[in-house]
Coordinates of C-alpha atoms in Angstrom, one line a residue:
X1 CA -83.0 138.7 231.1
X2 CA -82.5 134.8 230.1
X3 CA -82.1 133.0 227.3
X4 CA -85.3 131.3 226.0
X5 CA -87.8 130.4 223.5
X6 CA -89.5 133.2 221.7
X7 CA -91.6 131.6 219.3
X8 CA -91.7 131.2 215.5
X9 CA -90.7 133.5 212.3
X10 CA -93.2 133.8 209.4
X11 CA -91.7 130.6 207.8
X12 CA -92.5 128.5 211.2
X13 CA -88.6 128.1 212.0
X14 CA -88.0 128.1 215.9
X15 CA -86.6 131.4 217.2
X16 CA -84.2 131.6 220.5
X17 CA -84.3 134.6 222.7
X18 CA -80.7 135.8 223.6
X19 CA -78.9 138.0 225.2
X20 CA -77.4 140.7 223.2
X21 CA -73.3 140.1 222.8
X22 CA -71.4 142.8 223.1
X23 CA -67.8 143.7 221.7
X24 CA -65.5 144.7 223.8
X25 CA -62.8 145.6 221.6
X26 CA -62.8 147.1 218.4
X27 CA -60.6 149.1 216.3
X28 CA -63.1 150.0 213.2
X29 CA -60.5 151.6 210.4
X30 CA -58.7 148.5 210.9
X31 CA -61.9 147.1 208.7
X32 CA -60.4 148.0 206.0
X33 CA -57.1 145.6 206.1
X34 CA -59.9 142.5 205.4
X35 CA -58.6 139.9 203.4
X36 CA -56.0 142.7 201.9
X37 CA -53.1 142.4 204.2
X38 CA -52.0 137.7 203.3
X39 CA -49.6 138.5 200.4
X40 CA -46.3 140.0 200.4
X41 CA -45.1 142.8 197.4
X42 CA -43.2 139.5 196.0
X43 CA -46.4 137.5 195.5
X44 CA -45.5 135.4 198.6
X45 CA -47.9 135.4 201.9
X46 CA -48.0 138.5 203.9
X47 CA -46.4 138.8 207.4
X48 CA -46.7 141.1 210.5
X49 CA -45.4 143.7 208.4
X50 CA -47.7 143.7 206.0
X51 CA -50.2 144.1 208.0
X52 CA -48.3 146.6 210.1
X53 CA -47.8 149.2 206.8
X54 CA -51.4 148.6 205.8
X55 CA -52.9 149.6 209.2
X56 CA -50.6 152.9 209.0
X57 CA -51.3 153.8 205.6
X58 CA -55.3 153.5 206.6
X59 CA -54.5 155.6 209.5
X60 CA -53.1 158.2 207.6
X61 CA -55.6 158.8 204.8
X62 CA -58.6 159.0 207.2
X63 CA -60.7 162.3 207.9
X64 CA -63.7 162.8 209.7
X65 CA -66.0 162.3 207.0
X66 CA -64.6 159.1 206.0
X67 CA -64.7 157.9 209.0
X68 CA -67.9 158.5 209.6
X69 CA -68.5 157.0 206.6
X70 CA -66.6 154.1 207.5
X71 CA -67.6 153.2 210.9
X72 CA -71.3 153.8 210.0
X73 CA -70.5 150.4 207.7
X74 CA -68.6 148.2 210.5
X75 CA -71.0 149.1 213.3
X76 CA -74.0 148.4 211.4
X77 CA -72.3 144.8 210.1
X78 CA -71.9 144.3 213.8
X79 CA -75.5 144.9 214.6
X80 CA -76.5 142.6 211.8
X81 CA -73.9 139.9 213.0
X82 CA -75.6 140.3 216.9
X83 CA -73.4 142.5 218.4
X84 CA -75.3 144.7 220.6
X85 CA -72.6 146.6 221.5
X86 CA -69.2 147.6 220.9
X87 CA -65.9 149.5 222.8
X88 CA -64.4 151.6 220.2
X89 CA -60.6 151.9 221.3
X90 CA -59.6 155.3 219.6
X91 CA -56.8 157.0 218.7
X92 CA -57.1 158.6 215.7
X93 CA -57.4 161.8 217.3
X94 CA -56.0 164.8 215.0
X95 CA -55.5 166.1 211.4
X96 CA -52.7 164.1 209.9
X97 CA -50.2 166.6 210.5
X98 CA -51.1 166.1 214.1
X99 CA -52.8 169.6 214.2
X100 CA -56.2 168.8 216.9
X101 CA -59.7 169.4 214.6
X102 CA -60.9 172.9 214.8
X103 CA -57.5 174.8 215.5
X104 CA -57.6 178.0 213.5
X105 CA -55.4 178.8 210.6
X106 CA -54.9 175.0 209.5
X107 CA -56.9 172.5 207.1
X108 CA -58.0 170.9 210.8
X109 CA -59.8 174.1 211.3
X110 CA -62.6 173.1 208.5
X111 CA -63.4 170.8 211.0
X112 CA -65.1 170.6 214.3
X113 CA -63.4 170.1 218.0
X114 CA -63.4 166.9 218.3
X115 CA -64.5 165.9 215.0
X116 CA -63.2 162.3 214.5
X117 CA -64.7 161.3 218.0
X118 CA -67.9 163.4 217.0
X119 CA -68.0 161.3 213.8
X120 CA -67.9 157.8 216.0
X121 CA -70.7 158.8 217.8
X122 CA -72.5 159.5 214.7
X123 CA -71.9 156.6 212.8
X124 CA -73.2 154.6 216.2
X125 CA -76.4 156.3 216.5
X126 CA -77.5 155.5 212.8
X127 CA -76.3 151.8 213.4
X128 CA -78.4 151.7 216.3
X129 CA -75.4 150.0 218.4
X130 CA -74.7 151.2 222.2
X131 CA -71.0 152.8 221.6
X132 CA -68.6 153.7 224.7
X133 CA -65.6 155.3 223.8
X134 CA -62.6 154.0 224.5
X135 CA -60.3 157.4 223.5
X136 CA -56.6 156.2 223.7
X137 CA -53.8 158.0 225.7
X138 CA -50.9 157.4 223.0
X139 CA -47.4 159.6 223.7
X140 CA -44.9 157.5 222.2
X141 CA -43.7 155.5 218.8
X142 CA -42.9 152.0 221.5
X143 CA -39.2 151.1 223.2
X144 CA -36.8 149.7 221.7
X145 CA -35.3 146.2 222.5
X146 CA -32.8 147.5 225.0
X147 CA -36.1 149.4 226.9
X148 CA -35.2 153.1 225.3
X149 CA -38.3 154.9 223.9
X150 CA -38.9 155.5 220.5
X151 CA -40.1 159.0 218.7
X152 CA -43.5 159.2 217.0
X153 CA -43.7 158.0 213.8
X154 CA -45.2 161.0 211.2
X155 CA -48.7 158.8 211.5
X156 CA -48.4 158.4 215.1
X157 CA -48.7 162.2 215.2
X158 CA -52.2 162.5 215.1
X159 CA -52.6 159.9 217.7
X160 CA -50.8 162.1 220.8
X161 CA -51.7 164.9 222.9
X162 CA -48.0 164.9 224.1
X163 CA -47.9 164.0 227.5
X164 CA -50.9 162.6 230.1
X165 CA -51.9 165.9 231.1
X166 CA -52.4 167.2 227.9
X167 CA -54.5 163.6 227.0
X168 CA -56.9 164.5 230.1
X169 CA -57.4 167.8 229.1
X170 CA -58.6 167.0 225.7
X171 CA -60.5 163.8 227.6
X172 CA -62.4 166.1 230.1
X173 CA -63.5 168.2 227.2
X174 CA -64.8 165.5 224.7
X175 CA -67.0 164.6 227.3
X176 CA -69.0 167.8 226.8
X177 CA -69.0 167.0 223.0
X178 CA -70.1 163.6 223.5
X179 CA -73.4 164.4 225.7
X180 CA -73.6 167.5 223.1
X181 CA -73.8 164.6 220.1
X182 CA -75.5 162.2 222.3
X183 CA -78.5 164.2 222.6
X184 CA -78.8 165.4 219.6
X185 CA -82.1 163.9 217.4
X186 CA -84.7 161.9 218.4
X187 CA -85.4 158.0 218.6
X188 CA -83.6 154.9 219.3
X189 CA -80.3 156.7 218.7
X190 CA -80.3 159.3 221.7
X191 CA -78.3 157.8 224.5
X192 CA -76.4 155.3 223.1
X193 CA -73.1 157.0 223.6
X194 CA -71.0 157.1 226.9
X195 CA -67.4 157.9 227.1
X196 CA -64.3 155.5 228.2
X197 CA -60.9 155.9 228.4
X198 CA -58.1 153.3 227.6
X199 CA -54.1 153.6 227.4
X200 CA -52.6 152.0 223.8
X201 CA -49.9 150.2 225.5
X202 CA -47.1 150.7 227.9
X203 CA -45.3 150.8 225.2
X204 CA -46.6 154.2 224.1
X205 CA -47.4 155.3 227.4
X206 CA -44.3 156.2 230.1
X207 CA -44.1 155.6 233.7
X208 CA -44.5 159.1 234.8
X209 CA -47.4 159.5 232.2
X210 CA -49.2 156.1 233.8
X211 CA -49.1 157.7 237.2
X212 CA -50.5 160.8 235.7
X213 CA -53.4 159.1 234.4
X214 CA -53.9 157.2 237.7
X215 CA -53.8 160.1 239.3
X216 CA -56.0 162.3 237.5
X217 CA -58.8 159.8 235.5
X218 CA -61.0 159.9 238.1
X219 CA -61.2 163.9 238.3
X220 CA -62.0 163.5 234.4
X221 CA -64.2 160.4 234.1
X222 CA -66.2 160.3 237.6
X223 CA -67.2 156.9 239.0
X224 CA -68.7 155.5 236.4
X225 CA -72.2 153.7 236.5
X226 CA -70.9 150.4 238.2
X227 CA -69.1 152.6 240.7
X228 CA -66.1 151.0 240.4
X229 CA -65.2 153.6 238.1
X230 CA -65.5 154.5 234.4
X231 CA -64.0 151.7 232.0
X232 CA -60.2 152.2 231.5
X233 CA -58.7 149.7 228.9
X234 CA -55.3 148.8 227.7
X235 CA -53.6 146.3 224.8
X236 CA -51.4 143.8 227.5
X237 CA -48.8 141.9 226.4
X238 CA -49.5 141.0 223.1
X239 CA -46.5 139.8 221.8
X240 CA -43.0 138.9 223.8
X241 CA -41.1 141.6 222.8
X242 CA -43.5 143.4 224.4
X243 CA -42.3 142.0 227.7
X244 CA -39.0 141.8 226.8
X245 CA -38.9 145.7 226.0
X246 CA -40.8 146.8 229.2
X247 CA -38.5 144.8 231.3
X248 CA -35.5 146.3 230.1
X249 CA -37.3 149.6 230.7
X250 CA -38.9 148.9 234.1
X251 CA -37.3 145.9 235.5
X252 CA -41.0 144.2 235.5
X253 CA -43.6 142.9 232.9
X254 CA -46.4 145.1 231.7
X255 CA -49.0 143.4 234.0
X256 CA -46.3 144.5 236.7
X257 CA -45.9 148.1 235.8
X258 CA -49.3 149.0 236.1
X259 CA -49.8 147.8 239.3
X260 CA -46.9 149.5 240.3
X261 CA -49.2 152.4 239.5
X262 CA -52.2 151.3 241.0
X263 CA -54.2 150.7 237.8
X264 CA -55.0 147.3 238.4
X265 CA -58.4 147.3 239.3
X266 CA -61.8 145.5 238.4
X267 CA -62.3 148.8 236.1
X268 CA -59.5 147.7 234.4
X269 CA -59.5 145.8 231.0
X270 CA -56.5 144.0 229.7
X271 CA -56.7 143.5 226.0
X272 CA -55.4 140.2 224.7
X273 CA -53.1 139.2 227.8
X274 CA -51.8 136.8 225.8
X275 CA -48.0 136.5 227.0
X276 CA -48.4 136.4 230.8
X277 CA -46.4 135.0 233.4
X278 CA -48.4 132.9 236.4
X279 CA -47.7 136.3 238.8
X280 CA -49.4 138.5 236.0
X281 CA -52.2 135.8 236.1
X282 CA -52.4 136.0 239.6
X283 CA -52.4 139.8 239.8
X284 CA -55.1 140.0 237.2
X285 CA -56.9 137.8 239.0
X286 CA -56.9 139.1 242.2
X287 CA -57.7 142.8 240.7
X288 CA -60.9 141.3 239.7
X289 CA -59.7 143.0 236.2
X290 CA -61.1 141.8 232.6
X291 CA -59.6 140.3 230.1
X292 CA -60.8 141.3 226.5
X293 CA -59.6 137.8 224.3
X294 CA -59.8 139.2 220.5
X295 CA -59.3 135.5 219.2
X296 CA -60.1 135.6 215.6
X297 CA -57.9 138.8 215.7
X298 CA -55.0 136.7 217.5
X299 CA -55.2 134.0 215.3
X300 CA -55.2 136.4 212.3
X301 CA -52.1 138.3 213.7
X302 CA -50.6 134.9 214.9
X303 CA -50.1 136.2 218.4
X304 CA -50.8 133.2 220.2
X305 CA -53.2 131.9 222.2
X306 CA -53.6 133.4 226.0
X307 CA -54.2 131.8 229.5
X308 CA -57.6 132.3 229.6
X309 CA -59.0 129.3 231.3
X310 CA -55.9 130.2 234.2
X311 CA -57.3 133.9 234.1
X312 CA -60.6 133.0 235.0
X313 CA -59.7 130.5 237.7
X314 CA -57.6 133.1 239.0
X315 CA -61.2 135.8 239.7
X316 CA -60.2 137.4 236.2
X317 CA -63.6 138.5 233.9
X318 CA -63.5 137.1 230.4
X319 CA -64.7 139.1 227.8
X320 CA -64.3 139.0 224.0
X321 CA -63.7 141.3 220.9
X322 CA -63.2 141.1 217.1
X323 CA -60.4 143.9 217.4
X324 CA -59.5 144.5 213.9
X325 CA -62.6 142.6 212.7
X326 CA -61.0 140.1 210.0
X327 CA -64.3 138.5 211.0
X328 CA -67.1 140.1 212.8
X329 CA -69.6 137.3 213.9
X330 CA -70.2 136.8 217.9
X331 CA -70.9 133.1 217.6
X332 CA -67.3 132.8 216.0
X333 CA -65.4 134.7 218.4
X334 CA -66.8 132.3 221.2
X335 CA -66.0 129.4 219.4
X336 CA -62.8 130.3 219.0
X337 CA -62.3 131.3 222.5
X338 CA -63.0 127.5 223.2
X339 CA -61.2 126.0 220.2
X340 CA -58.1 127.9 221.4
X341 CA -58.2 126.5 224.3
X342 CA -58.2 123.4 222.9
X343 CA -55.7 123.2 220.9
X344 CA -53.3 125.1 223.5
X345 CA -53.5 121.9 226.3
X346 CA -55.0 119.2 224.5
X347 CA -58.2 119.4 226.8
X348 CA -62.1 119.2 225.5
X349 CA -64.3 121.3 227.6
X350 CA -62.0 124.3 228.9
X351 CA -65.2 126.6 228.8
X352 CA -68.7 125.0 229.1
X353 CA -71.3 126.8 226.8
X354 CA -72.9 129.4 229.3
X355 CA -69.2 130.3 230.3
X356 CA -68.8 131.4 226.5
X357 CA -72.1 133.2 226.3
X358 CA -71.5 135.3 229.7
X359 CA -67.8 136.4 228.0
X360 CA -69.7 137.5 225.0
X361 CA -72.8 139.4 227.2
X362 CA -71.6 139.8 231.0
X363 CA -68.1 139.9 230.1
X364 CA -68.3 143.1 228.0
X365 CA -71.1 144.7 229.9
X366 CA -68.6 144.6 232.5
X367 CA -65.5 145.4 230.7
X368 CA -67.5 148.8 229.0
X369 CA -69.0 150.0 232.1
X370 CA -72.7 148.7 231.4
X371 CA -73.9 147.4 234.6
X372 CA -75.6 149.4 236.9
X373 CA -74.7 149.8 240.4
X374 CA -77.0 147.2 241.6
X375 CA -75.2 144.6 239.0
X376 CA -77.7 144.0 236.9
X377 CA -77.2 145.0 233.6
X378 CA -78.1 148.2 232.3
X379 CA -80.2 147.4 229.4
X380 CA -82.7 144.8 227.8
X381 CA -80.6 144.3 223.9
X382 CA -81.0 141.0 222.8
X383 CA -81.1 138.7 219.7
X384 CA -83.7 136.0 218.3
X385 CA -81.5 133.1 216.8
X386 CA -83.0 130.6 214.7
X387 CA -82.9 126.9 216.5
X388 CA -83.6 125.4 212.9
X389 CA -80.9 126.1 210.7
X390 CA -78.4 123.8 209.0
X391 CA -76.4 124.7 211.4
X392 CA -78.5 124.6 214.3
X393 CA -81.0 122.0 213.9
X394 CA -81.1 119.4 216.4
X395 CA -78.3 121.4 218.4
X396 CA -79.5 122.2 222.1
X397 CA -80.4 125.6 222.9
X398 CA -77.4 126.0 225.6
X399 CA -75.3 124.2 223.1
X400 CA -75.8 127.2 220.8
X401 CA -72.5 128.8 221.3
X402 CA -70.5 126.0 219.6
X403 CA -72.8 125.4 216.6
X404 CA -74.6 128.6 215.6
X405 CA -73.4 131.8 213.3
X406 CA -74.2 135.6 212.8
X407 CA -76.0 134.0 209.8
X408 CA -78.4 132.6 212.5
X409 CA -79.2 135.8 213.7
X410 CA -82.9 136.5 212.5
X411 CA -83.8 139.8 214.7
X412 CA -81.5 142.3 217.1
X413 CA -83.4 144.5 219.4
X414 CA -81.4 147.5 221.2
X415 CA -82.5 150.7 223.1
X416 CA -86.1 148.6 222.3
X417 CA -85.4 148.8 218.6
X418 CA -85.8 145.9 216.2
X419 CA -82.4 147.3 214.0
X420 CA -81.5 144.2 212.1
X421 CA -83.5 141.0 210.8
X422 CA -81.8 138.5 208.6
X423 CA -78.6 140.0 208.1
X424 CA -80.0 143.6 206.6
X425 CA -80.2 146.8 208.8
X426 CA -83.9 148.2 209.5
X427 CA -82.7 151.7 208.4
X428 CA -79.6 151.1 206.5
X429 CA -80.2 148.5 204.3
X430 CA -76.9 145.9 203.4
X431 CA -74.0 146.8 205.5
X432 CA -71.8 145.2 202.2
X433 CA -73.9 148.3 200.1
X434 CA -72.5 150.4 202.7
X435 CA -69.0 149.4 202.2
X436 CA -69.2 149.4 198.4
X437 CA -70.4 153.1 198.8
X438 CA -67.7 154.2 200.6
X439 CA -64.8 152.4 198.4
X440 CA -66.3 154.1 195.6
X441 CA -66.2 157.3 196.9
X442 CA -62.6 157.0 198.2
X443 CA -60.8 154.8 195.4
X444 CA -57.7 155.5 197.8
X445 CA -58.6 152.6 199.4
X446 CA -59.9 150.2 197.0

């Protein structure tokens, strides 16, 4: 499918026919940190930290029902914005005590197997966005500075299964639940659902647990539709301690360890990559693995700003994310991919305009597992973007990627459903009506 003309809307405004974008990194409780998280106790701006006790407070209040609730909202303003698509990378696995859903004698038990996953694919299906499921090996509260390994926090309980094996088991067996929710109905929501798998970090995942994985994901997961195998994703060297902490641990950087394992691969995503030295670049590279920029997130995080003009010279795969979704608007995140750039060497021009619209199409149908065997993609989602805005007129077509917004976005098609024109869902109405809903019936996080 290309990009090109597809006529007129009712008020004779030209439309474009795009591609559809698709997300390859989202966490969608993090949603609710928007605009919440910039000022301190004090009344002074808000830090890391404040963001950091935020996220695990969310974390901790959440059940299946909320969730539901809650990613229903986020994935259907992401359809609205022009995402197509989205990689959920979950971890919010368990009861709050840690208990898994449906284990008798607990308040888990009221629940399902599998019933925050179950409630995911849910929420997808009545966005109407294609969802894989990126569920999260996550055994560990980080390392230390001097390398040592930390204990789970009392959140972090409900994010482990204790150790890789016990990760795959629950993995092989939320497949089965998936296809069982995946099937279920009729319409443009059956199918939309396929299951991923990603490691949080090798901070929260130990050597002997990544060779676990490595060993055993295949036995799980299968080939996946590319045949390169099913997606496997991981956050990469976010921030320098990061590197610092898996060095005193491992005696190499992140990038380093898992190749020591044999995870580097082009089924392999790398999330953020943002601290990487040139042989990290050049392993990436060479894997043929995809690098998942989140740059709005980044920016909102202060992170930094990551190599990826040197990852894609090196054979890497860019692809792009709004992670934590502080703003949720395709058009944005390329921009900022290229403004980033920028501003990091001084240089106009690090990514011509079809470079930024394959990260934000081909970039995460690879990264999520989307292409077909033959490499073509695996489905026809697109957009219709309107060539006469403000903020479009007079901009060329290819050019779109540094001028336009989601609030261009007149039409999203996926699964061969129109299910958003002019930033309101076909089925759901306002995603903000959705959000005002949910904050009214849980004040707890108002």
């Amino acid at each position: 499918m290309s990009t090109g003309p597809a006529g007129k809307d009712s008020a004779g405004e030209g439309l474009l026919r795009v591609p559809g974008p698709v997300n390859a990194h989202s966490h969608a409780f993090h949603r609710i940190l928007r605009g919440r998280t910039h000022e301190g106790e004090a009344g002074g701006a808000g830090t890391f930290w404040t963001w950091r006790d935020q996220m695990y407070a969310a974390a901790q209040r959440l059940d299946p029902a909320g969730y539901e609730q809650l990613a229903t909202a986020v994935f259907a303003e992401m359809v609205v914005s022009g995402w197509t698509a989205v990689g959920e990378f979950h971890y919010l696995h368990h009861g709050p005590d840690g208990v898994p859903y449906g284990a008798a004698g607990s308040a888990a038990g009221n629940w399902s197997g599998h019933a925050m996953e179950r409630a995911l694919a849910r929420a997808a299906k009545a966005a109407g966005i294609r969802l894989v499921l990126l569920d999260t090996c996550y055994l560990r509260g980080g390392l230390d500075a001097s390398g040592a390994p930390l204990p789970l926090n009392p959140t972090q309980a409900r994010f482990t299964d204790g150790d890789a094996a016990g990760w795959l088991e629950r993995l092989a067996s939320l497949r089965a639940a998936l296809d069982e929710e995946n099937g279920v109905g009729e319409g443009s929501g059956k199918g939309l659902v396929s299951l991923g798998a990603a490691i949080h970090s090798v901070r929260a995942v130990g050597e002997e647990d990544l060779a676990a994985i490595a060993a055993g994901l295949d036995d799980v997961l299968g080939p996946g539709v590319s045949g390169d195998g099913a997606p496997l994703h991981v956050h990469l060297s976010e921030q320098p301690a990061e590197n610092a902490a898996c060095l005193a641990a491992t005696g190499t950087t992140p990038t380093g360890l898992l190749a020591r394992h044999g995870l580097l691969s082009p089924r392999l995503s790398a999330v953020h990559a943002t601290h990487l030295t040139g042989e990290d670049i050049a392993a990436l590279g060479a894997a043929r693995a995809t690098v998942v920029m989140c740059p709005t997130t980044e920016a909102d995080l202060a992170d930094g700003i990551g190599p990826a003009r040197e990852l894609a010279d090196a054979g890497a795969v860019i692809a792009l994310g709004s992670d934590q979704h502080a703003v949720v608007d395709p058009y944005l995140e390329m921009r900022a991919l290229e403004h980033g750039e920028r501003l990091r060497t001084g240089i106009r021009g690090r990514f011509a305009p079809a470079e930024l619209a394959a990260a934000a199409r081909k970039g995460g149908l690879r990264s999520l597992g989307l292409f077909s065997t033959d490499g073509l993609p695996s489905n026809d989602d697109h957009l219709l973007v309107r060539t006469g805005s403000v903020r479009t007129a007079g901009a060329r077509p290819a050019q779109l990627p540094l001028a336009a917004t989601a609030a261009d976005v007149a039409a999203v098609v996926v699964n061969g459903v129109t299910v958003a024109r002019d930033g309101i869902h076909t089925r759901l109405g306002d995603p903000a009506e959705l959000y005002a809903a949910f904050l009214a019936e849980h004040p707890e996080f108002a």
